[in-house]
PDB file of C-alpha atoms in Angstrom:
ATOM      1  CA  ASP A   1      95.452 103.620  90.628  1.00 68.00           C
ATOM      2  CA  VAL A   2      95.618 100.182  89.320  1.00 65.00           C
ATOM      3  CA  LYS A   3      99.333 100.584  88.300  1.00 90.00           C
ATOM      4  CA  VAL A   4     100.135  97.177  86.631  1.00 95.00           C
ATOM      5  CA  THR A   5     103.861  97.165  85.289  1.00 96.00           C
ATOM      6  CA  GLN A   6     105.694  93.805  82.932  1.00 96.00           C
ATOM      7  CA  SER A   7     109.464  94.558  84.241  1.00 89.00           C
ATOM      8  CA  SER A   8     110.549  94.793  80.430  1.00 91.00           C
ATOM      9  CA  ARG A   9     109.308  96.142  77.225  1.00 92.00           C
ATOM     10  CA  TYR A  10     111.427  94.709  74.608  1.00 95.00           C
ATOM     11  CA  LEU A  11     112.921  91.993  74.439  1.00 96.00           C
ATOM     12  CA  VAL A  12     115.598  89.594  72.150  1.00 97.00           C
ATOM     13  CA  LYS A  13     115.943  86.019  72.473  1.00 97.00           C
ATOM     14  CA  ARG A  14     117.234  83.239  70.779  1.00 97.00           C
ATOM     15  CA  THR A  15     114.930  81.047  69.375  1.00 98.00           C
ATOM     16  CA  GLY A  16     115.210  77.922  71.773  1.00 97.00           C
ATOM     17  CA  GLU A  17     115.421  79.559  74.513  1.00 97.00           C
ATOM     18  CA  LYS A  18     113.922  79.465  78.039  1.00 97.00           C
ATOM     19  CA  VAL A  19     111.814  82.825  78.047  1.00 97.00           C
ATOM     20  CA  PHE A  20     111.193  84.860  81.074  1.00 97.00           C
ATOM     21  CA  LEU A  21     107.847  87.469  81.241  1.00 97.00           C
ATOM     22  CA  GLU A  22     106.874  89.364  84.320  1.00 97.00           C
ATOM     23  CA  CYS A  23     104.123  91.223  85.534  1.00 97.00           C
ATOM     24  CA  VAL A  24     103.205  92.127  89.137  1.00 97.00           C
ATOM     25  CA  GLN A  25     100.091  94.352  89.550  1.00 96.00           C
ATOM     26  CA  ASP A  26      99.942  96.565  92.991  1.00 94.00           C
ATOM     27  CA  MET A  27      96.187  97.387  93.355  1.00 89.00           C
ATOM     28  CA  ASP A  28      96.066  93.321  95.246  1.00 91.00           C
ATOM     29  CA  HIS A  29      93.450  91.591  92.209  1.00 91.00           C
ATOM     30  CA  GLU A  30      92.850  88.305  92.689  1.00 90.00           C
ATOM     31  CA  ASN A  31      92.232  88.367  89.266  1.00 90.00           C
ATOM     32  CA  MET A  32      95.687  88.225  86.027  1.00 93.00           C
ATOM     33  CA  PHE A  33      95.948  87.657  82.825  1.00 93.00           C
ATOM     34  CA  TRP A  34      98.175  86.908  79.660  1.00 96.00           C
ATOM     35  CA  TYR A  35      97.213  87.372  76.291  1.00 96.00           C
ATOM     36  CA  ARG A  36      99.280  88.184  73.197  1.00 97.00           C
ATOM     37  CA  GLN A  37      98.805  91.180  70.307  1.00 95.00           C
ATOM     38  CA  ASP A  38      98.964  90.412  66.812  1.00 94.00           C
ATOM     39  CA  PRO A  39      98.122  92.635  63.816  1.00 88.00           C
ATOM     40  CA  GLY A  40      95.097  91.229  61.825  1.00 85.00           C
ATOM     41  CA  LEU A  41      95.051  89.140  65.079  1.00 88.00           C
ATOM     42  CA  GLY A  42      93.841  91.219  68.190  1.00 88.00           C
ATOM     43  CA  LEU A  43      94.201  90.158  71.593  1.00 93.00           C
ATOM     44  CA  ARG A  44      94.512  85.750  71.675  1.00 93.00           C
ATOM     45  CA  LEU A  45      94.899  85.721  76.140  1.00 93.00           C
ATOM     46  CA  ILE A  46      96.902  83.046  77.113  1.00 96.00           C
ATOM     47  CA  TYR A  47      96.573  81.896  80.112  1.00 95.00           C
ATOM     48  CA  PHE A  48      94.639  83.623  83.643  1.00 92.00           C
ATOM     49  CA  SER A  49      94.403  82.959  87.557  1.00 93.00           C
ATOM     50  CA  TYR A  50      91.935  83.778  89.330  1.00 89.00           C
ATOM     51  CA  ASP A  51      94.352  83.679  93.452  1.00 90.00           C
ATOM     52  CA  VAL A  52      97.241  82.417  93.835  1.00 92.00           C
ATOM     53  CA  LYS A  53      98.829  78.913  92.587  1.00 90.00           C
ATOM     54  CA  MET A  54      95.465  78.937  90.396  1.00 91.00           C
ATOM     55  CA  LYS A  55      96.507  78.411  86.479  1.00 93.00           C
ATOM     56  CA  GLU A  56      93.588  78.203  84.045  1.00 92.00           C
ATOM     57  CA  LYS A  57      94.314  77.727  80.114  1.00 93.00           C
ATOM     58  CA  GLY A  58      92.954  80.268  77.332  1.00 91.00           C
ATOM     59  CA  ASP A  59      92.762  80.148  73.859  1.00 90.00           C
ATOM     60  CA  ILE A  60      96.231  79.594  73.263  1.00 95.00           C
ATOM     61  CA  PRO A  61      98.485  77.727  75.436  1.00 97.00           C
ATOM     62  CA  GLU A  62     101.109  75.383  74.106  1.00 96.00           C
ATOM     63  CA  GLY A  63     104.294  76.287  73.692  1.00 96.00           C
ATOM     64  CA  TYR A  64     103.480  78.182  77.168  1.00 98.00           C
ATOM     65  CA  SER A  65     103.255  78.264  81.074  1.00 97.00           C
ATOM     66  CA  VAL A  66     102.861  80.851  84.001  1.00 97.00           C
ATOM     67  CA  SER A  67     103.665  81.073  87.810  1.00 97.00           C
ATOM     68  CA  ARG A  68     101.409  82.457  89.902  1.00 97.00           C
ATOM     69  CA  GLU A  69     103.390  81.967  93.374  1.00 95.00           C
ATOM     70  CA  LYS A  70     102.754  85.228  94.757  1.00 96.00           C
ATOM     71  CA  LYS A  71      99.374  87.087  94.311  1.00 95.00           C
ATOM     72  CA  GLU A  72     100.796  90.056  93.157  1.00 96.00           C
ATOM     73  CA  ARG A  73     102.906  88.403  90.185  1.00 97.00           C
ATOM     74  CA  PHE A  74     102.261  86.297  87.162  1.00 97.00           C
ATOM     75  CA  SER A  75     105.103  84.783  85.028  1.00 97.00           C
ATOM     76  CA  LEU A  76     104.221  83.817  80.958  1.00 98.00           C
ATOM     77  CA  ILE A  77     107.202  81.461  80.718  1.00 98.00           C
ATOM     78  CA  LEU A  78     107.733  80.523  77.308  1.00 97.00           C
ATOM     79  CA  GLU A  79     109.385  76.901  77.948  1.00 94.00           C
ATOM     80  CA  SER A  80     111.864  77.040  74.106  1.00 97.00           C
ATOM     81  CA  ALA A  81     111.074  80.692  72.312  1.00 97.00           C
ATOM     82  CA  SER A  82     110.321  79.669  68.584  1.00 98.00           C
ATOM     83  CA  THR A  83     109.779  82.708  65.794  1.00 97.00           C
ATOM     84  CA  ASN A  84     106.356  82.306  66.009  1.00 97.00           C
ATOM     85  CA  GLN A  85     105.821  83.494  69.193  1.00 98.00           C
ATOM     86  CA  THR A  86     107.543  86.814  68.265  1.00 98.00           C
ATOM     87  CA  SER A  87     104.849  89.059  69.724  1.00 97.00           C
ATOM     88  CA  MET A  88     103.495  92.734  71.842  1.00 96.00           C
ATOM     89  CA  TYR A  89     102.278  89.617  75.349  1.00 97.00           C
ATOM     90  CA  LEU A  90     100.330  92.411  77.393  1.00 96.00           C
ATOM     91  CA  CYS A  91      99.711  91.371  81.094  1.00 96.00           C
ATOM     92  CA  ALA A  92      96.759  92.452  82.705  1.00 93.00           C
ATOM     93  CA  SER A  93      94.513  92.845  86.451  1.00 92.00           C
ATOM     94  CA  SER A  94      91.013  92.470  88.206  1.00 87.00           C
ATOM     95  CA  PRO A  95      89.664  92.262  91.405  1.00 84.00           C
ATOM     96  CA  ARG A  96      87.799  89.361  92.108  1.00 74.00           C
ATOM     97  CA  LEU A  97      84.421  90.575  93.745  1.00 57.00           C
ATOM     98  CA  PHE A  98      81.937  91.493  90.844  1.00 56.00           C
ATOM     99  CA  SER A  99      84.928  90.550  88.379  1.00 63.00           C
ATOM    100  CA  TYR A 100      81.827  89.602  85.539  1.00 65.00           C
ATOM    101  CA  ASN A 101      81.566  93.489  85.993  1.00 70.00           C
ATOM    102  CA  SER A 102      85.112  95.092  87.273  1.00 77.00           C
ATOM    103  CA  PRO A 103      87.260  96.127  84.158  1.00 81.00           C
ATOM    104  CA  LEU A 104      90.722  95.277  82.836  1.00 86.00           C
ATOM    105  CA  HIS A 105      94.188  97.086  83.943  1.00 91.00           C
ATOM    106  CA  PHE A 106      97.145  96.240  81.275  1.00 93.00           C
ATOM    107  CA  GLY A 107     100.506  96.624  81.361  1.00 95.00           C
ATOM    108  CA  ASN A 108     102.833  98.206  78.957  1.00 93.00           C
ATOM    109  CA  GLY A 109     103.064  94.924  76.864  1.00 95.00           C
ATOM    110  CA  THR A 110     106.721  93.413  76.372  1.00 96.00           C
ATOM    111  CA  ARG A 111     107.690  93.391  72.669  1.00 96.00           C
ATOM    112  CA  LEU A 112     108.927  90.638  72.434  1.00 97.00           C
ATOM    113  CA  THR A 113     111.263  89.119  69.553  1.00 98.00           C
ATOM    114  CA  VAL A 114     112.299  86.389  68.791  1.00 98.00           C
ATOM    115  CA  THR A 115     115.385  85.740  66.620  1.00 97.00           C
TER     116      THR A 115
ATOM    117  CA  LYS B   1      81.993  80.984  68.866  1.00 84.00           C
ATOM    118  CA  GLN B   2      81.445  85.508  69.656  1.00 90.00           C
ATOM    119  CA  GLU B   3      82.814  87.360  66.987  1.00 92.00           C
ATOM    120  CA  VAL B   4      83.330  91.094  67.387  1.00 95.00           C
ATOM    121  CA  THR B   5      83.916  93.183  63.964  1.00 95.00           C
ATOM    122  CA  GLN B   6      85.161  96.816  64.802  1.00 96.00           C
ATOM    123  CA  ILE B   7      84.540  99.305  61.150  1.00 92.00           C
ATOM    124  CA  PRO B   8      86.522 101.123  60.164  1.00 92.00           C
ATOM    125  CA  ALA B   9      89.423  99.193  60.347  1.00 94.00           C
ATOM    126  CA  ALA B  10      91.245 103.147  60.279  1.00 96.00           C
ATOM    127  CA  LEU B  11      89.104 106.583  59.854  1.00 95.00           C
ATOM    128  CA  SER B  12      91.007 110.514  59.677  1.00 97.00           C
ATOM    129  CA  VAL B  13      89.184 113.324  60.432  1.00 97.00           C
ATOM    130  CA  PRO B  14      90.019 116.910  61.604  1.00 97.00           C
ATOM    131  CA  GLU B  15      89.834 118.327  64.778  1.00 97.00           C
ATOM    132  CA  GLY B  16      86.307 119.830  66.077  1.00 97.00           C
ATOM    133  CA  GLU B  17      84.870 117.003  64.684  1.00 97.00           C
ATOM    134  CA  ASN B  18      82.521 114.314  66.494  1.00 97.00           C
ATOM    135  CA  LEU B  19      83.032 111.113  65.880  1.00 96.00           C
ATOM    136  CA  VAL B  20      81.356 107.660  65.807  1.00 96.00           C
ATOM    137  CA  LEU B  21      83.792 104.072  65.808  1.00 97.00           C
ATOM    138  CA  ASN B  22      81.616 101.126  65.942  1.00 97.00           C
ATOM    139  CA  CYS B  23      81.400  97.721  67.925  1.00 98.00           C
ATOM    140  CA  SER B  24      80.141  94.856  66.627  1.00 97.00           C
ATOM    141  CA  PHE B  25      79.506  90.929  68.448  1.00 96.00           C
ATOM    142  CA  THR B  26      77.474  88.423  67.283  1.00 96.00           C
ATOM    143  CA  ASP B  27      76.748  86.784  70.968  1.00 92.00           C
ATOM    144  CA  SER B  28      73.767  88.480  72.180  1.00 91.00           C
ATOM    145  CA  ALA B  29      74.328  86.197  75.270  1.00 89.00           C
ATOM    146  CA  ILE B  30      76.791  89.120  77.625  1.00 90.00           C
ATOM    147  CA  TYR B  31      78.093  90.751  80.712  1.00 88.00           C
ATOM    148  CA  ASN B  32      78.632  93.396  80.170  1.00 91.00           C
ATOM    149  CA  LEU B  33      80.969  95.660  77.018  1.00 94.00           C
ATOM    150  CA  GLN B  34      84.907  97.255  77.304  1.00 94.00           C
ATOM    151  CA  TRP B  35      86.128 100.332  74.919  1.00 96.00           C
ATOM    152  CA  PHE B  36      89.744 100.812  76.270  1.00 96.00           C
ATOM    153  CA  ARG B  37      92.225 102.871  74.489  1.00 97.00           C
ATOM    154  CA  GLN B  38      95.312 101.408  72.421  1.00 96.00           C
ATOM    155  CA  ASP B  39      98.478 104.112  71.800  1.00 94.00           C
ATOM    156  CA  PRO B  40     101.594 103.198  69.504  1.00 91.00           C
ATOM    157  CA  GLY B  41     103.811 100.044  71.686  1.00 86.00           C
ATOM    158  CA  LYS B  42     101.410 100.390  74.917  1.00 89.00           C
ATOM    159  CA  GLY B  43      98.899  98.702  77.135  1.00 91.00           C
ATOM    160  CA  LEU B  44      95.204  99.497  76.529  1.00 93.00           C
ATOM    161  CA  THR B  45      93.613 101.812  79.076  1.00 92.00           C
ATOM    162  CA  SER B  46      90.303 101.454  79.853  1.00 91.00           C
ATOM    163  CA  LEU B  47      87.796 103.742  79.278  1.00 95.00           C
ATOM    164  CA  LEU B  48      84.471 103.135  79.437  1.00 95.00           C
ATOM    165  CA  LEU B  49      82.364  99.647  80.670  1.00 92.00           C
ATOM    166  CA  ILE B  50      78.519  98.583  79.846  1.00 94.00           C
ATOM    167  CA  GLN B  51      77.228  96.494  81.843  1.00 90.00           C
ATOM    168  CA  SER B  52      74.439  93.522  80.491  1.00 90.00           C
ATOM    169  CA  SER B  53      71.491  95.032  82.071  1.00 91.00           C
ATOM    170  CA  GLN B  54      72.387  99.611  80.522  1.00 93.00           C
ATOM    171  CA  ARG B  55      72.241 101.275  77.874  1.00 95.00           C
ATOM    172  CA  GLU B  56      75.143 103.626  77.567  1.00 95.00           C
ATOM    173  CA  GLN B  57      77.998 105.095  79.505  1.00 95.00           C
ATOM    174  CA  THR B  58      79.223 108.574  79.782  1.00 96.00           C
ATOM    175  CA  SER B  59      83.280 109.864  80.777  1.00 94.00           C
ATOM    176  CA  GLY B  60      83.487 112.996  79.664  1.00 96.00           C
ATOM    177  CA  ARG B  61      83.347 113.898  76.017  1.00 97.00           C
ATOM    178  CA  LEU B  62      83.561 110.292  75.645  1.00 97.00           C
ATOM    179  CA  ASN B  63      79.866 107.900  75.302  1.00 97.00           C
ATOM    180  CA  ALA B  64      78.963 104.354  74.808  1.00 97.00           C
ATOM    181  CA  SER B  65      75.691 102.714  74.087  1.00 97.00           C
ATOM    182  CA  LEU B  66      74.883  99.351  73.564  1.00 97.00           C
ATOM    183  CA  ASP B  67      72.933  97.387  71.795  1.00 96.00           C
ATOM    184  CA  LYS B  68      72.526  93.906  73.105  1.00 93.00           C
ATOM    185  CA  SER B  69      69.934  92.895  71.532  1.00 92.00           C
ATOM    186  CA  SER B  70      71.074  93.932  68.051  1.00 95.00           C
ATOM    187  CA  GLY B  71      75.393  93.417  69.008  1.00 96.00           C
ATOM    188  CA  ARG B  72      76.203  96.408  68.424  1.00 97.00           C
ATOM    189  CA  SER B  73      78.123  99.331  70.595  1.00 98.00           C
ATOM    190  CA  THR B  74      79.382 102.663  69.659  1.00 97.00           C
ATOM    191  CA  LEU B  75      82.462 105.594  70.827  1.00 97.00           C
ATOM    192  CA  TYR B  76      80.906 109.219  70.245  1.00 97.00           C
ATOM    193  CA  ILE B  77      84.001 111.226  71.128  1.00 97.00           C
ATOM    194  CA  ALA B  78      82.222 114.505  70.895  1.00 98.00           C
ATOM    195  CA  ALA B  79      85.096 117.688  70.198  1.00 97.00           C
ATOM    196  CA  SER B  80      87.741 115.260  68.905  1.00 97.00           C
ATOM    197  CA  GLN B  81      91.300 116.530  69.135  1.00 97.00           C
ATOM    198  CA  PRO B  82      94.813 115.478  68.231  1.00 96.00           C
ATOM    199  CA  GLY B  83      95.708 113.669  71.922  1.00 96.00           C
ATOM    200  CA  ASP B  84      92.591 111.190  71.399  1.00 97.00           C
ATOM    201  CA  SER B  85      94.767 109.715  68.457  1.00 98.00           C
ATOM    202  CA  ALA B  86      94.997 105.625  69.019  1.00 98.00           C
ATOM    203  CA  THR B  87      93.931 103.055  68.739  1.00 97.00           C
ATOM    204  CA  TYR B  88      90.361 102.099  70.264  1.00 98.00           C
ATOM    205  CA  LEU B  89      89.718  98.241  70.797  1.00 97.00           C
ATOM    206  CA  CYS B  90      86.096  97.081  72.119  1.00 96.00           C
ATOM    207  CA  ALA B  91      85.848  93.481  74.440  1.00 94.00           C
ATOM    208  CA  VAL B  92      82.491  91.959  74.636  1.00 93.00           C
ATOM    209  CA  ARG B  93      81.926  89.816  78.045  1.00 89.00           C
ATOM    210  CA  GLY B  94      80.481  86.298  77.123  1.00 81.00           C
ATOM    211  CA  THR B  95      78.767  84.144  80.031  1.00 66.00           C
ATOM    212  CA  ALA B  96      82.047  81.186  80.014  1.00 59.00           C
ATOM    213  CA  SER B  97      83.103  84.768  81.644  1.00 63.00           C
ATOM    214  CA  LYS B  98      85.796  85.117  78.956  1.00 74.00           C
ATOM    215  CA  LEU B  99      86.824  88.726  77.171  1.00 86.00           C
ATOM    216  CA  THR B 100      86.396  89.454  72.712  1.00 90.00           C
ATOM    217  CA  PHE B 101      88.577  91.702  71.721  1.00 93.00           C
ATOM    218  CA  GLY B 102      87.986  93.353  68.285  1.00 94.00           C
ATOM    219  CA  THR B 103      90.910  94.201  66.331  1.00 91.00           C
ATOM    220  CA  GLY B 104      90.605  97.555  66.508  1.00 95.00           C
ATOM    221  CA  THR B 105      89.786 101.279  64.693  1.00 97.00           C
ATOM    222  CA  ARG B 106      92.951 103.202  64.254  1.00 97.00           C
ATOM    223  CA  LEU B 107      92.025 106.610  64.782  1.00 98.00           C
ATOM    224  CA  GLN B 108      94.136 110.290  63.345  1.00 97.00           C
ATOM    225  CA  VAL B 109      92.345 113.376  64.509  1.00 97.00           C
ATOM    226  CA  THR B 110      94.511 116.194  62.273  1.00 96.00           C
ATOM    227  CA  LEU B 111      94.865 119.691  63.129  1.00 91.00           C
TER     228      LEU B 111
END
């Protein structure tokens, strides 16, 4: 079974803090993704990565950056947290082979509150 | 721009009923459609993936169908159980390899 692990279930941070959200997958997947989920807006793609040290912007990259130094780990960074970044953050991974027809595997999410 | 709609937003049924959840999308040029389940405060669990060349997929009591030309998919749940209570989301993968999610149907199965 694929396991995608997000390091924190709940985080509370202050406005202006630098925040790191960590995600690790154990299935040697090439593709990794960061989404945020908000009521009424559904899931929106922030950033994704197809390989180590590669990153691509999603639909809402503003205010975020990412790091992929190792294949199994994909980090989301909030450079200066703001209250409008309060949300549920979901990490996902999928294999590159037949990637268009491979299901996404999600972690359990990190609920971030910025005060 | 692809738009994915799920109706109804919420549904309550008594245990044992068969039910259908709906998903519609505006751009029929898709690679596949995936159904997910999400429990409160948790991540998404993949249930079924239908490729664009397929008409349906089955897993246990779940059956998902796809009509690409009309931009519709349904998730059929047979003999519903309280443990099926969750939010169900569909997502379509378009030609730009991007996944677009619906906002989900919140299902409650009552005793």
